[in-house]
CSV table of C-alpha atoms and ligand atoms in Angstrom, one decimal:
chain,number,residue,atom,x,y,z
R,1,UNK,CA,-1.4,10.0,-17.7
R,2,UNK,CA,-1.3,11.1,-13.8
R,3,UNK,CA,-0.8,7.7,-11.6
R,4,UNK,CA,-1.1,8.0,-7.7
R,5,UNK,CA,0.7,5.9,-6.3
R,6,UNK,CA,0.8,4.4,-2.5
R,7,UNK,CA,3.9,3.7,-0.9
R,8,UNK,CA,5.5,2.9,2.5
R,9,UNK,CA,4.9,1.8,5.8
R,10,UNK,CA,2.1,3.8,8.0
R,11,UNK,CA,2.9,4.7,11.2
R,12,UNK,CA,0.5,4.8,14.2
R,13,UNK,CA,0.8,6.5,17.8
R,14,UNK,CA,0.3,4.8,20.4
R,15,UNK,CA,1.5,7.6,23.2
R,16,UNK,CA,3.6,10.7,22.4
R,17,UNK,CA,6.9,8.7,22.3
R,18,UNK,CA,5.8,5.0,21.0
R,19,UNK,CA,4.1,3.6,17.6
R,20,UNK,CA,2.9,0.6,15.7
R,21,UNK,CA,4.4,0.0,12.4
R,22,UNK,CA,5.4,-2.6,9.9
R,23,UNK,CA,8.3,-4.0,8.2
R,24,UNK,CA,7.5,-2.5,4.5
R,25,UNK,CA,10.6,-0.9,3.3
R,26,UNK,CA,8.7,1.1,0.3
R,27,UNK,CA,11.0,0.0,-2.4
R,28,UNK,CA,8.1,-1.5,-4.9
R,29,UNK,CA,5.9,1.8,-4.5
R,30,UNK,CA,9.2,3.7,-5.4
R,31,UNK,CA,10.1,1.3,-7.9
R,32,UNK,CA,6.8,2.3,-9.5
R,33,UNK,CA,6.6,5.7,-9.2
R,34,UNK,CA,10.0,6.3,-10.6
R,35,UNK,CA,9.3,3.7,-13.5
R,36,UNK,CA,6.0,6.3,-14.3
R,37,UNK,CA,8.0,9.1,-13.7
R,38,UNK,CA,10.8,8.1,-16.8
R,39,UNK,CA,7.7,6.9,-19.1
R,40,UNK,CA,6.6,10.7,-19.1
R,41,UNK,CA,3.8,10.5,-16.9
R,42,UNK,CA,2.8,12.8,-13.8
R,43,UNK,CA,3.0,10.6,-10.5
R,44,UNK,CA,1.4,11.7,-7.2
R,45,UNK,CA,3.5,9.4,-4.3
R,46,UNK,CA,1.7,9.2,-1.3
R,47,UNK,CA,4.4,7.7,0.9
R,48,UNK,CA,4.6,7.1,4.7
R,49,UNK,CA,8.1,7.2,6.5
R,50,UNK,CA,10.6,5.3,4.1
R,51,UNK,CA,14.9,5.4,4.2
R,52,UNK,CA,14.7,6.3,0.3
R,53,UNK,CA,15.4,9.0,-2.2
R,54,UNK,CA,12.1,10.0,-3.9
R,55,UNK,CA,12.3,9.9,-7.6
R,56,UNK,CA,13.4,13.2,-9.4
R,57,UNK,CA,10.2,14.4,-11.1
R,58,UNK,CA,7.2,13.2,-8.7
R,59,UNK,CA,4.6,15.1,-6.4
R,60,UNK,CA,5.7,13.9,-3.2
R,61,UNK,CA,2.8,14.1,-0.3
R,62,UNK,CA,4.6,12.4,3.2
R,63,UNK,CA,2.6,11.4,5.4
R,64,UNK,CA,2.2,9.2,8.8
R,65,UNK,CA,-0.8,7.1,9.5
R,66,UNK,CA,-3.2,5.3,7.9
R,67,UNK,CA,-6.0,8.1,9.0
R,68,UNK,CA,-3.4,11.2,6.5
R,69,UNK,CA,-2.6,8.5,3.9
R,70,UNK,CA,-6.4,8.4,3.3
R,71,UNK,CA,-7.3,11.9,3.6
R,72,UNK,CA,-4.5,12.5,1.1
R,73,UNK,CA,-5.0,9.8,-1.1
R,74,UNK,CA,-9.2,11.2,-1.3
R,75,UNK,CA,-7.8,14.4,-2.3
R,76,UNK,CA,-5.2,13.6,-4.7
R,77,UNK,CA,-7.4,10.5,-6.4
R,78,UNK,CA,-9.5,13.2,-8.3
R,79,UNK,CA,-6.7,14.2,-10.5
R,80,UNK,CA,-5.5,10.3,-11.5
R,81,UNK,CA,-6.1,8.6,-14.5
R,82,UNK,CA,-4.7,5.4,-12.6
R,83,UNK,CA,-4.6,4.5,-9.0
R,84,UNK,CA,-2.0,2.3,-7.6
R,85,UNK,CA,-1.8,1.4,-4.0
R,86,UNK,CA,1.5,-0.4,-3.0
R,87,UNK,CA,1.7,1.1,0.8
R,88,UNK,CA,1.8,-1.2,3.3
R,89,UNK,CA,-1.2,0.1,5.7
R,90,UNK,CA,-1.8,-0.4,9.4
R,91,UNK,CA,-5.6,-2.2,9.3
R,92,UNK,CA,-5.3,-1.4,13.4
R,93,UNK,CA,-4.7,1.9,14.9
R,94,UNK,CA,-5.2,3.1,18.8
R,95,UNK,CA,-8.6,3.4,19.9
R,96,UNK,CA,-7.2,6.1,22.0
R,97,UNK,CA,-3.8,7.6,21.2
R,98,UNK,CA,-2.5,8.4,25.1
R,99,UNK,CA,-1.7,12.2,25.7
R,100,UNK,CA,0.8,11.3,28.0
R,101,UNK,CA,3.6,8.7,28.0
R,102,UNK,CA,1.9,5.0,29.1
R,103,UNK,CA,4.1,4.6,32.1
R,104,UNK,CA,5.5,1.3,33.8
R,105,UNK,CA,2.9,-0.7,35.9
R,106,UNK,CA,4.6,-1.8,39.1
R,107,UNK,CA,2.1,-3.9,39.8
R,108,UNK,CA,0.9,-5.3,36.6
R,109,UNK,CA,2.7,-7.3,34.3
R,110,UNK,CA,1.0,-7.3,30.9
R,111,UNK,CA,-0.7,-4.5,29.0
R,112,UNK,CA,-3.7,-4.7,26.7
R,113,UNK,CA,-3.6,-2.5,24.2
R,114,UNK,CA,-7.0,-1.5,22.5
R,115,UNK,CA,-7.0,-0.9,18.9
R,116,UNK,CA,-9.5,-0.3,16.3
R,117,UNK,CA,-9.8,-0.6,12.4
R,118,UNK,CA,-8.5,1.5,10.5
R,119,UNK,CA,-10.6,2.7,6.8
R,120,UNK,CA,-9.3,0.6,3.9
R,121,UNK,CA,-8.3,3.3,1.5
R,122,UNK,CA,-8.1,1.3,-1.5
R,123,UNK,CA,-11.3,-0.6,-0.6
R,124,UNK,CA,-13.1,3.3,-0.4
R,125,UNK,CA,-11.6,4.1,-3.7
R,126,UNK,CA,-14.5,3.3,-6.3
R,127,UNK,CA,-17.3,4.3,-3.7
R,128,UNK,CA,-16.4,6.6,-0.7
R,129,UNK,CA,-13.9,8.7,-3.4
R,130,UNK,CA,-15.9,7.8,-6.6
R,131,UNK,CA,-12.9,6.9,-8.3
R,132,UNK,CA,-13.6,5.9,-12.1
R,133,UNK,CA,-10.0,4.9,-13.2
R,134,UNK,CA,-8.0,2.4,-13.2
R,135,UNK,CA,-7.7,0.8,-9.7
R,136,UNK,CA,-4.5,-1.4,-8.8
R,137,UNK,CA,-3.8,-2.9,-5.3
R,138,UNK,CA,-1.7,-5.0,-3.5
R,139,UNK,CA,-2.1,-8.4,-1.8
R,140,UNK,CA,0.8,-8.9,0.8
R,141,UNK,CA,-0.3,-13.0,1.9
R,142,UNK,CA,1.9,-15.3,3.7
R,143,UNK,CA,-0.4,-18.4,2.6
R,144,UNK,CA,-3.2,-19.0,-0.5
R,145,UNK,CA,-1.8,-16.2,-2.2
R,146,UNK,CA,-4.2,-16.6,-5.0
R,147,UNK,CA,-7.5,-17.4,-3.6
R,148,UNK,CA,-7.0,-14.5,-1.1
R,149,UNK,CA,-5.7,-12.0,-4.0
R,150,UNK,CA,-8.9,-12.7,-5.7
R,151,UNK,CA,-11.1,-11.9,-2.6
R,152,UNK,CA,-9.4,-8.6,-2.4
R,153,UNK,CA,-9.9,-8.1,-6.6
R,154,UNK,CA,-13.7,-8.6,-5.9
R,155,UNK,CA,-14.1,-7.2,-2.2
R,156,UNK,CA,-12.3,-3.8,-3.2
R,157,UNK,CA,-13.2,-3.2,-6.7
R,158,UNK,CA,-10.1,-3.4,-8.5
R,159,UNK,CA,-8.8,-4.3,-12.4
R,160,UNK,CA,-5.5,-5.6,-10.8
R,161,UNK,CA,-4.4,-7.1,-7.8
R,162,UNK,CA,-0.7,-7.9,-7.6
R,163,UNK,CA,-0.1,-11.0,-5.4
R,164,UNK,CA,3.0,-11.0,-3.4
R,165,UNK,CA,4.1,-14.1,-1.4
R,166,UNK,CA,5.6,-12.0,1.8
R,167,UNK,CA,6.5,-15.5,3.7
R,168,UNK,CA,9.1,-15.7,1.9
R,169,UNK,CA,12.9,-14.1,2.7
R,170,UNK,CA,14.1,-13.5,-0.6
R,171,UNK,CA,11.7,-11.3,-2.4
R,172,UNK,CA,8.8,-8.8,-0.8
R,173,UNK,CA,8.9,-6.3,2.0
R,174,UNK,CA,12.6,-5.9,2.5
R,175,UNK,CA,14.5,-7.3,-0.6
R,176,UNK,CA,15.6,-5.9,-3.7
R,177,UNK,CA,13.5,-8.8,-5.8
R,178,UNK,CA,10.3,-9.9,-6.0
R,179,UNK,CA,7.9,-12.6,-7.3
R,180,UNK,CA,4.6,-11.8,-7.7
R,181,UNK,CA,1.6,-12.9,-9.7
R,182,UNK,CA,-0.6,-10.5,-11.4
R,183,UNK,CA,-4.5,-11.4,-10.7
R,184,UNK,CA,-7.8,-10.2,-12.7
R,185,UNK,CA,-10.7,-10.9,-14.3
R,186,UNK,CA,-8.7,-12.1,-17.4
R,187,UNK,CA,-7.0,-14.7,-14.9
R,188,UNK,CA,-3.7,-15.1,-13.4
R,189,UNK,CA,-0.3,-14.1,-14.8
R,190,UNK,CA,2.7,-14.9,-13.0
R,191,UNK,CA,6.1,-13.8,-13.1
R,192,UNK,CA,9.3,-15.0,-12.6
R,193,UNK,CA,11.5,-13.5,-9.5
R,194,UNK,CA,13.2,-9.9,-11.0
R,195,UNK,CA,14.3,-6.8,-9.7
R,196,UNK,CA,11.6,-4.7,-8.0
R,197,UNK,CA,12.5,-1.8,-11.1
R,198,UNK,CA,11.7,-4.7,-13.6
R,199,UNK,CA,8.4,-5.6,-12.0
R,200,UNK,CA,7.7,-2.4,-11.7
R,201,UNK,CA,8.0,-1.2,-15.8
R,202,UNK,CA,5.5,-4.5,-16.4
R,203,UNK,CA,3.0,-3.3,-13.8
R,204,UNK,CA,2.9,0.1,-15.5
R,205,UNK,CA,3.2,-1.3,-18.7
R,206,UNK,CA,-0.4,-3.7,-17.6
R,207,UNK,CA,-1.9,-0.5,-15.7
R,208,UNK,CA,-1.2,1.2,-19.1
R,209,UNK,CA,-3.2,-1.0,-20.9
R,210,UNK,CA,-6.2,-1.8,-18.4
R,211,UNK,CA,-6.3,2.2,-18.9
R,212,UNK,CA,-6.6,2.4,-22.5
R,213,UNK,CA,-8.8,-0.4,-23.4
E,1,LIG,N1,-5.0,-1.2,1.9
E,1,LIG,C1,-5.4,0.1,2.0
E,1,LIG,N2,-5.9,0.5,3.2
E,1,LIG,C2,-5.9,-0.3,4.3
E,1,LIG,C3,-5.4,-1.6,4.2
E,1,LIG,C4,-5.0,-2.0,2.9
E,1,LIG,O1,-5.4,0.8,1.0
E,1,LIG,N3,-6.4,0.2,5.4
E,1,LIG,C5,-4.5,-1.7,0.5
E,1,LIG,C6,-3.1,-2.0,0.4
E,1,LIG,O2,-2.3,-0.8,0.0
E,1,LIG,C7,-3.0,-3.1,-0.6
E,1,LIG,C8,-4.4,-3.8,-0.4
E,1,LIG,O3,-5.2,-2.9,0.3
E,1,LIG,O4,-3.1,-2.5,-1.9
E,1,LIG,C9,-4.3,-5.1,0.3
E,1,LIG,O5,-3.6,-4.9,1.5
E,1,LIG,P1,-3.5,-6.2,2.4
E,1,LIG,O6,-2.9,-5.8,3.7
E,1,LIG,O7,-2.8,-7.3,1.6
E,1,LIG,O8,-5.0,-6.6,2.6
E,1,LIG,P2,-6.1,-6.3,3.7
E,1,LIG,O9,-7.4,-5.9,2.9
E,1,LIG,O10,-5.7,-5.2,4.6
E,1,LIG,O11,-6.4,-7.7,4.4
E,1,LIG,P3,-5.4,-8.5,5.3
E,1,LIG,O12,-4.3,-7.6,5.8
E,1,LIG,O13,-6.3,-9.0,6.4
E,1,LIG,O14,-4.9,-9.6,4.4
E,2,LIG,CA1,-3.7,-5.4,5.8
């Protein structure tokens, strides 16, 4: 099968020398992409910046903000079988990105910075892309993990959301383990705290299935 996968921080300019990002290190979207890599199938990894090796084997496409991670998740969507979006996307970019370095007030003490929304790439998956496959996202909540996982099933058309608690130190965005609950219609599955690499071969292993039935 081809899986595109998601993965990484996005990173958005604010001026020429300054951006907003966020604290997702990328290691479950690699996890997952070098898990589908070993099982034999093709993998499309759509990754912004990240300190890690990409897999041997996968179509890499970099990219920066959440604006290139859409355009190049609308073209690479076409060719996947199964779509799964672990990146960690800025839902606010500059209304304006400044041409110039924002210099020093000497006068004023705060700064406003005005920001607008970015497009929710896996939430224009099924519609906007008319993708028919197997849809996968992420829920990254630091309270009612479940009830909000759900939301996001429904709201963005998905057979899977995977529930992470990211409140917590020891497993999500920066740690090598993770905890996570696997949401759908069936109901909720969850699973004890393992390596990111052993979540990742049961989160294929469910995609697999949700594609094949
Ligand atoms: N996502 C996306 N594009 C965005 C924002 C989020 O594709 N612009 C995807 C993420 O990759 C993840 C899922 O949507 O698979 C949920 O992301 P999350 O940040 O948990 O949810 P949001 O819908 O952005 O809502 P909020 O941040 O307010 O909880
Ligand atoms: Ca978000």
């Amino acid at each position: 099968m081809t899986i595109l996968i998601t993965a990484g921080p996005t990173v958005e300019a604010i001026d020429p020398v300054r951006y907003l990002t966020n604290r997702s290190s990328g290691k479950m979207g690699y996890a997952l992409a070098e898990a589908a890599a070993t099982m034999g199938h093709r993998v499309i990894l759509v990754s912004g910046p990240t300190q890690l090796d990409v897999p041997d084997g996968v179509d890499f496409i970099p990219v920066e903000s959440a604006d290139d991670m859409y355009e190049a998740v609308a073209n690479w969507i076409k060719k996947a079988d199964i779509a799964i979006m672990a990146a960690a996307v800025a839902d606010y970019k500059m209304a304006q990105v400044a041409e110039q370095k924002i210099k020093k007030s000497a006068d004023q003490d705060t700064l406003t910075l005005q920001l607008v929304k970015t497009r929710d790439i896996l939430g224009s998956a099924r519609q906007q892309m008319n993708f028919t496959g197997t849809l996968i996202g992420f829920a990254a909540e630091t309270e009612k993990l479940i009830t909000n996982a759900r939301n996001k099933l429904q709201r963005k058309n998905c057979d899977l959301i995977v529930a992470n608690d990211v409140s917590r130190a020891d497993i999500g965005f920066h740690a090598d383990d993770n905890e996570i609950v696997l949401v759908s219609e069936q109901g909720e599955e969850p699973l004890a705290k393992a390596s990111k690499e052993h979540l990742a071969h049961v989160i294929l292993e469910k995609a697999i299935q949700l594609a094949t039935k």
